[in-house]
């Protein structure tokens, strides 16, 4: 892992040093100190197969990739970035977008753009050769400065990138190559869905998705992190589509999750092989992280508290 910070050079040379570093590591940029915050920058880079994945943070900066920078770019790239936190703005033509935590955004070295990075910010960045992504996109020209927000596939891609970054030093070579392939494919799929949203599934498709969601809930009910968004992401549909599928059956996703947790808890409370387990242990095993919450939900579903259910049914 390579780690470089602006504090490695004298203050008066830091912006120029950073401009040269970004130009060599990513793409030519014109950088200027800006805003009320003093300039600060840090890059941690890790190699994953042929890709360089970088965690970049800083403040007090304005960056632009204009006509001159486009002209002197020798090899063209898409930069795919995850906004990890802080404040940052992406400017393209006449549009300015304030980025939110979790947003995935892209820039293209063949097109002009600017970044407002005056306040503290953090990004996770990977650079793809332009032709890798272009070949997989229905309309490559629309990828420049695209922002993917609240899209299950984009969130899945962001988690995939974060996992590769954290495991870069221990991944075997074949796993690294697989990551590079999957990362490009998954990002292209997310971009294509943004340009051409998938149609609402047919009745057969909705029924299949409902069954798959139910199966997932039955298998993963014990995970406290199981949520509507996570289920939708694994099924590769939007959370809104999943909501509609359950609503057509007079259900909600989380109602189904809690029903399954209570059903399993009720079984365990009366199972002789689980007689040694406390109510708290059973609550945690069934996906509840708060015993009081478990008691309230159990009472609402079963019309009695867990301890009484155990005594009466045992």
Short mmCIF file of C-alpha atoms in Angstrom, two decimals:
data_model
loop_
_atom_site.label_atom_id
_atom_site.label_comp_id
_atom_site.label_asym_id
_atom_site.label_seq_id
_atom_site.Cartn_x
_atom_site.Cartn_y
_atom_site.Cartn_z
CA UNK A 1 0.00 0.00 0.00
CA UNK A 2 1.26 3.48 -0.91
CA UNK A 3 0.26 6.37 1.34
CA UNK A 4 1.04 9.96 0.40
CA UNK A 5 0.00 13.08 2.32
CA UNK A 6 0.30 16.79 1.57
CA UNK A 7 2.23 17.23 4.83
CA UNK A 8 5.23 15.58 3.15
CA UNK A 9 6.08 18.85 1.35
CA UNK A 10 6.32 22.50 2.45
CA UNK A 11 2.98 24.33 2.69
CA UNK A 12 3.69 26.70 -0.22
CA UNK A 13 4.37 23.73 -2.54
CA UNK A 14 1.51 21.46 -1.48
CA UNK A 15 -1.08 22.34 -4.15
CA UNK A 16 1.47 22.12 -6.97
CA UNK A 17 2.73 18.81 -5.57
CA UNK A 18 -0.85 17.49 -5.42
CA UNK A 19 -1.61 18.64 -8.96
CA UNK A 20 1.44 16.73 -10.23
CA UNK A 21 0.55 13.65 -8.17
CA UNK A 22 -3.06 13.54 -9.38
CA UNK A 23 -1.88 14.05 -12.96
CA UNK A 24 0.43 11.05 -12.72
CA UNK A 25 -1.82 8.74 -10.68
CA UNK A 26 -5.21 9.59 -12.24
CA UNK A 27 -5.58 12.27 -14.90
CA UNK A 28 -4.49 15.88 -15.54
CA UNK A 29 -6.27 18.36 -13.28
CA UNK A 30 -5.86 22.04 -12.58
CA UNK A 31 -5.92 22.43 -8.80
CA UNK A 32 -6.34 25.61 -6.79
CA UNK A 33 -6.52 26.26 -3.06
CA UNK A 34 -10.06 27.39 -2.26
CA UNK A 35 -12.52 27.89 0.57
CA UNK A 36 -12.09 28.64 4.26
CA UNK A 37 -10.27 25.39 5.05
CA UNK A 38 -6.46 25.16 4.67
CA UNK A 39 -5.45 22.73 1.96
CA UNK A 40 -4.92 19.12 3.01
CA UNK A 41 -4.74 15.92 0.98
CA UNK A 42 -4.07 12.23 1.43
CA UNK A 43 -4.02 9.24 -0.94
CA UNK A 44 -3.80 5.56 -0.02
CA UNK A 45 -3.43 3.39 -3.12
CA UNK A 46 -3.71 -0.39 -3.45
CA UNK A 47 -3.33 -2.49 -6.59
CA UNK A 48 -6.04 -5.05 -7.38
CA UNK A 49 -5.15 -6.96 -10.55
CA UNK A 50 -4.73 -4.33 -13.29
CA UNK A 51 -6.69 -1.71 -11.37
CA UNK A 52 -5.52 0.85 -8.87
CA UNK A 53 -8.01 1.46 -6.08
CA UNK A 54 -7.44 4.62 -4.04
CA UNK A 55 -8.90 6.12 -0.91
CA UNK A 56 -8.54 9.89 -1.28
CA UNK A 57 -9.41 12.59 1.24
CA UNK A 58 -8.76 16.28 1.60
CA UNK A 59 -10.13 19.78 1.94
CA UNK A 60 -9.55 23.37 0.76
CA UNK A 61 -9.40 22.60 -2.95
CA UNK A 62 -11.07 23.27 -6.29
CA UNK A 63 -10.21 21.01 -9.21
CA UNK A 64 -11.01 21.27 -12.91
CA UNK A 65 -10.38 19.06 -15.91
CA UNK A 66 -10.86 21.56 -18.72
CA UNK A 67 -10.11 21.82 -22.42
CA UNK A 68 -6.35 22.03 -21.87
CA UNK A 69 -6.32 19.02 -19.53
CA UNK A 70 -8.42 16.96 -21.95
CA UNK A 71 -5.97 17.79 -24.75
CA UNK A 72 -2.93 16.62 -22.83
CA UNK A 73 -4.46 13.37 -21.51
CA UNK A 74 -2.51 10.56 -23.12
CA UNK A 75 -4.61 7.58 -22.05
CA UNK A 76 -8.30 8.04 -21.42
CA UNK A 77 -10.03 6.73 -18.32
CA UNK A 78 -13.32 6.64 -16.54
CA UNK A 79 -12.89 7.42 -12.85
CA UNK A 80 -15.58 5.67 -10.82
CA UNK A 81 -15.88 7.12 -7.33
CA UNK A 82 -17.82 6.46 -4.14
CA UNK A 83 -18.47 9.53 -1.99
CA UNK A 84 -17.67 8.21 1.48
CA UNK A 85 -18.48 11.36 3.42
CA UNK A 86 -18.00 15.08 3.87
CA UNK A 87 -18.99 17.74 1.35
CA UNK A 88 -18.17 17.71 -2.36
CA UNK A 89 -19.72 19.07 -5.54
CA UNK A 90 -19.52 17.77 -9.11
CA UNK A 91 -19.86 20.34 -11.90
CA UNK A 92 -20.46 19.43 -15.54
CA UNK A 93 -21.63 21.89 -18.20
CA UNK A 94 -24.30 23.96 -16.46
CA UNK A 95 -25.18 21.38 -13.82
CA UNK A 96 -23.86 21.27 -10.25
CA UNK A 97 -24.57 18.26 -8.02
CA UNK A 98 -23.94 18.20 -4.28
CA UNK A 99 -22.84 14.67 -3.51
CA UNK A 100 -24.39 12.62 -0.73
CA UNK A 101 -22.75 9.90 1.29
CA UNK A 102 -22.92 6.64 -0.69
CA UNK A 103 -23.31 8.31 -4.10
CA UNK A 104 -21.43 6.67 -6.96
CA UNK A 105 -20.26 9.14 -9.60
CA UNK A 106 -18.19 8.91 -12.75
CA UNK A 107 -15.93 11.25 -14.64
CA UNK A 108 -14.46 10.77 -18.11
CA UNK A 109 -11.04 12.11 -19.04
CA UNK A 110 -12.40 12.94 -22.54
CA UNK A 111 -14.91 15.43 -21.15
CA UNK A 112 -14.63 18.57 -19.05
CA UNK A 113 -15.75 18.63 -15.42
CA UNK A 114 -14.91 20.31 -12.13
CA UNK A 115 -14.96 19.34 -8.46
CA UNK A 116 -15.69 21.62 -5.52
CA UNK A 117 -13.71 20.16 -2.62
CA UNK A 118 -13.47 23.12 -0.28
CA UNK A 119 -14.83 21.31 2.80
CA UNK A 120 -13.46 18.01 4.21
CA UNK A 121 -14.36 15.02 1.99
CA UNK A 122 -13.46 11.35 1.38
CA UNK A 123 -13.71 9.29 -1.81
CA UNK A 124 -12.97 5.72 -2.87
CA UNK A 125 -11.78 5.78 -6.48
CA UNK A 126 -10.95 3.26 -9.20
CA UNK A 127 -9.81 4.09 -12.74
CA UNK A 128 -10.97 2.01 -15.74
CA UNK A 129 -9.48 2.36 -19.23
CA UNK A 130 -12.25 4.11 -21.17
CA UNK A 131 -12.73 1.29 -23.68
CA UNK A 132 -13.34 -1.29 -20.90
CA UNK A 133 -16.52 0.45 -19.85
CA UNK A 134 -17.55 1.97 -23.20
CA UNK A 135 -17.77 -1.47 -24.80
CA UNK A 136 -20.39 -2.52 -22.26
CA UNK A 137 -22.57 0.61 -22.30
CA UNK A 138 -25.59 1.21 -24.49
CA UNK A 139 -24.75 4.95 -24.62
CA UNK A 140 -21.17 5.58 -23.44
CA UNK A 141 -21.51 9.35 -23.87
CA UNK A 142 -24.02 9.48 -21.00
CA UNK A 143 -21.58 8.00 -18.49
CA UNK A 144 -19.59 11.22 -18.14
CA UNK A 145 -20.45 12.85 -14.79
CA UNK A 146 -23.28 10.39 -14.14
CA UNK A 147 -24.34 10.17 -10.49
CA UNK A 148 -25.91 6.92 -9.27
CA UNK A 149 -27.98 7.50 -6.15
CA UNK A 150 -30.30 5.16 -4.24
CA UNK A 151 -29.78 2.42 -6.85
CA UNK A 152 -29.39 -1.14 -5.52
CA UNK A 153 -26.81 -2.17 -8.14
CA UNK A 154 -24.72 0.96 -7.49
CA UNK A 155 -24.72 0.24 -3.74
CA UNK A 156 -23.72 -3.34 -4.46
CA UNK A 157 -20.88 -2.13 -6.69
CA UNK A 158 -19.69 0.30 -3.98
CA UNK A 159 -19.58 -2.52 -1.40
CA UNK A 160 -17.74 -4.72 -3.92
CA UNK A 161 -15.11 -2.01 -4.41
CA UNK A 162 -14.73 -1.42 -0.65
CA UNK A 163 -14.25 -5.16 -0.07
CA UNK A 164 -11.57 -5.35 -2.76
CA UNK A 165 -9.77 -2.33 -1.27
CA UNK A 166 -9.76 -3.77 2.25
CA UNK A 167 -8.66 -7.24 1.08
CA UNK A 168 -6.22 -6.15 -1.66
CA UNK A 169 -3.12 -7.35 0.17
CA UNK A 170 -4.43 -10.88 0.77
CA UNK A 171 -6.44 -11.60 -2.40
CA UNK A 172 -4.97 -14.39 -4.57
CA UNK A 173 -4.24 -13.47 -8.18
CA UNK A 174 -7.23 -15.31 -9.65
CA UNK A 175 -9.54 -13.53 -7.19
CA UNK A 176 -8.02 -10.17 -8.16
CA UNK A 177 -8.67 -10.83 -11.85
CA UNK A 178 -12.23 -11.89 -11.07
CA UNK A 179 -12.75 -8.67 -9.08
CA UNK A 180 -11.60 -6.53 -12.02
CA UNK A 181 -13.97 -8.34 -14.40
CA UNK A 182 -16.95 -8.22 -12.04
CA UNK A 183 -16.35 -4.59 -11.12
CA UNK A 184 -16.55 -3.43 -14.72
CA UNK A 185 -19.55 -5.64 -15.51
CA UNK A 186 -21.50 -4.59 -12.41
CA UNK A 187 -20.84 -0.88 -12.93
CA UNK A 188 -21.86 -1.12 -16.59
CA UNK A 189 -25.08 -2.85 -15.59
CA UNK A 190 -25.85 -0.10 -13.07
CA UNK A 191 -25.21 2.60 -15.68
CA UNK A 192 -27.33 0.86 -18.30
CA UNK A 193 -30.20 0.52 -15.82
CA UNK A 194 -29.93 4.24 -15.06
CA UNK A 195 -30.27 5.08 -18.77
CA UNK A 196 -32.91 2.43 -19.49
CA UNK A 197 -34.75 1.47 -16.27
CA UNK A 198 -35.81 -2.19 -16.32
CA UNK A 199 -39.52 -2.75 -16.93
CA UNK A 200 -41.81 -3.73 -14.08
CA UNK A 201 -41.63 -7.53 -13.88
CA UNK A 202 -44.47 -9.58 -15.36
CA UNK A 203 -46.92 -11.31 -13.05
CA UNK A 204 -44.82 -14.46 -13.29
CA UNK A 205 -41.71 -12.41 -12.57
CA UNK A 206 -43.33 -10.73 -9.57
CA UNK A 207 -44.43 -14.10 -8.22
CA UNK A 208 -40.91 -15.48 -8.61
CA UNK A 209 -39.40 -12.46 -6.88
CA UNK A 210 -41.90 -12.77 -4.03
CA UNK A 211 -40.95 -16.42 -3.55
CA UNK A 212 -37.24 -15.65 -3.69
CA UNK A 213 -37.62 -12.83 -1.17
CA UNK A 214 -39.54 -15.15 1.14
CA UNK A 215 -36.85 -17.79 0.80
CA UNK A 216 -34.14 -15.24 1.59
CA UNK A 217 -36.03 -14.07 4.68
CA UNK A 218 -36.47 -17.68 5.86
CA UNK A 219 -32.72 -18.27 5.52
CA UNK A 220 -31.43 -14.94 6.87
CA UNK A 221 -34.01 -13.91 9.50
CA UNK A 222 -31.36 -14.27 12.21
CA UNK A 223 -29.22 -11.47 10.77
CA UNK A 224 -30.08 -8.17 12.52
CA UNK A 225 -28.89 -6.29 9.41
CA UNK A 226 -31.47 -7.92 7.14
CA UNK A 227 -33.48 -5.07 5.61
CA UNK A 228 -35.77 -4.22 2.72
CA UNK A 229 -32.93 -2.49 0.83
CA UNK A 230 -30.57 -5.42 1.32
CA UNK A 231 -33.14 -7.93 0.06
CA UNK A 232 -33.90 -5.75 -2.99
CA UNK A 233 -30.19 -5.39 -3.78
CA UNK A 234 -29.67 -9.16 -3.67
CA UNK A 235 -32.65 -9.65 -5.96
CA UNK A 236 -31.37 -6.91 -8.33
CA UNK A 237 -34.59 -4.91 -8.17
CA UNK A 238 -35.34 -1.51 -6.70
CA UNK A 239 -36.69 -1.32 -3.16
CA UNK A 240 -39.76 0.39 -4.62
CA UNK A 241 -40.46 -2.56 -6.93
CA UNK A 242 -40.09 -4.96 -4.01
CA UNK A 243 -42.51 -2.83 -1.96
CA UNK A 244 -45.11 -3.04 -4.75
CA UNK A 245 -44.73 -6.81 -5.03
CA UNK A 246 -45.40 -7.26 -1.30
CA UNK A 247 -48.15 -4.60 -1.21
CA UNK A 248 -50.08 -6.55 -3.88
CA UNK A 249 -50.26 -9.35 -1.30
CA UNK A 250 -51.25 -6.99 1.53
CA UNK A 251 -47.82 -7.30 3.15
CA UNK A 252 -44.70 -5.24 3.68
CA UNK A 253 -41.18 -6.61 3.45
CA UNK A 254 -40.27 -5.85 7.05
CA UNK A 255 -43.59 -7.19 8.35
CA UNK A 256 -42.67 -10.48 6.67
CA UNK A 257 -39.20 -10.35 8.25
CA UNK A 258 -40.59 -9.79 11.75
CA UNK A 259 -43.28 -12.43 11.27
CA UNK A 260 -40.58 -14.95 10.38
CA UNK A 261 -38.45 -13.94 13.37
CA UNK A 262 -41.37 -14.32 15.76
CA UNK A 263 -42.41 -17.64 14.19
CA UNK A 264 -38.92 -19.02 14.67
CA UNK A 265 -38.64 -17.60 18.19
CA UNK A 266 -41.98 -19.18 19.16
CA UNK A 267 -40.72 -22.56 17.93
CA UNK A 268 -37.45 -22.26 19.84
CA UNK A 269 -39.18 -21.22 23.06
CA UNK A 270 -41.11 -24.51 23.09
CA UNK A 271 -38.41 -26.75 21.62
CA UNK A 272 -37.14 -29.18 24.30
CA UNK A 273 -33.68 -29.09 22.75
CA UNK A 274 -33.58 -25.31 23.36
CA UNK A 275 -34.88 -25.46 26.94
CA UNK A 276 -31.46 -24.43 28.27
CA UNK A 277 -31.44 -21.22 26.20
CA UNK A 278 -32.67 -18.00 27.79
CA UNK A 279 -35.29 -15.75 26.24
CA UNK A 280 -32.53 -13.20 25.54
CA UNK A 281 -30.41 -15.77 23.70
CA UNK A 282 -33.37 -16.82 21.59
CA UNK A 283 -34.21 -13.18 20.79
CA UNK A 284 -30.66 -12.55 19.56
CA UNK A 285 -30.63 -15.82 17.59
CA UNK A 286 -33.77 -14.69 15.76
CA UNK A 287 -32.38 -11.35 14.60
CA UNK A 288 -33.42 -9.02 17.41
CA UNK A 289 -30.73 -6.79 18.89
CA UNK A 290 -32.95 -5.39 21.65
CA UNK A 291 -34.77 -7.69 24.09
CA UNK A 292 -37.41 -5.08 24.93
CA UNK A 293 -38.21 -4.68 21.23
CA UNK A 294 -38.44 -8.46 20.90
CA UNK A 295 -40.90 -8.58 23.81
CA UNK A 296 -43.11 -5.89 22.30
CA UNK A 297 -43.19 -7.48 18.84
CA UNK A 298 -43.79 -10.94 20.30
CA UNK A 299 -46.67 -9.66 22.43
CA UNK A 300 -48.26 -7.93 19.41
CA UNK A 301 -48.08 -11.10 17.29
CA UNK A 302 -48.76 -13.83 19.87
CA UNK A 303 -50.92 -11.92 22.40
CA UNK A 304 -48.65 -12.89 25.29
CA UNK A 305 -45.10 -12.30 26.42
CA UNK A 306 -42.31 -14.79 25.48
CA UNK A 307 -41.94 -16.18 29.01
CA UNK A 308 -45.64 -16.91 29.33
CA UNK A 309 -45.67 -18.51 25.87
CA UNK A 310 -42.83 -20.79 26.96
CA UNK A 311 -44.67 -21.82 30.14
CA UNK A 312 -48.03 -22.42 28.48
CA UNK A 313 -46.76 -24.19 25.39
CA UNK A 314 -44.01 -26.18 27.06
#
